[in-house]
Steps between C-alpha positions, in 0.01 A plus 500: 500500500291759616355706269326820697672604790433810675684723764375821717610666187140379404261721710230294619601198348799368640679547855784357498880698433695335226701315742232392708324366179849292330542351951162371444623358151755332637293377806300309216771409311448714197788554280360682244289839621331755263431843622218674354426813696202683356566807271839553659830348504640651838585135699705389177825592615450380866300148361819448252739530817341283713443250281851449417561466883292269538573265153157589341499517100284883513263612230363893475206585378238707521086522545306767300183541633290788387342810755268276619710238615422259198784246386593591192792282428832367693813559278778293575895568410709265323814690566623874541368583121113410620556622845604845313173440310290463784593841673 
């Protein structure tokens, strides 16, 4: 599984959409895909969609990073409870 995924959502870390990111999953044969925009959760509904199209298991999370762009820490949800945590 993979653990830090980013999206556009991510400004000036990641560049690809949510279903760009889960076709290059599958194009690698992952079937497990955590997305861990950072300090936002705006790709979550699209990610969650398009990994059920495609037969990928999908994790949200998110990155905190601080106003300087330090990692602070990645928070992953275990199910809607910590996903209502997270936000």
């Amino acid at each position: 599984m993979y653990l830090n995924a980013h999206t556009y959502f991510s400004l000036r870390y990641g560049i690809f959409s949510p279903q760009q990111l889960v076709d290059e999953a599958v194009r690698h044969g992952v079937d497990c895909l955590a997305l861990t925009d950072i300090n936002n959760t705006s790709a979550a509904l699209p990610f969650v969609r398009a990994c059920e199209a495609a037969g990928i298991r999908p994790v949200l999370g998110i990155e905190f990073r601080d106003l300087a762009g330090r990692m602070l820490y990645t928070g992953l949800a275990r199910d809607r409870v910590g996903w209502s945590a997270l936000c």
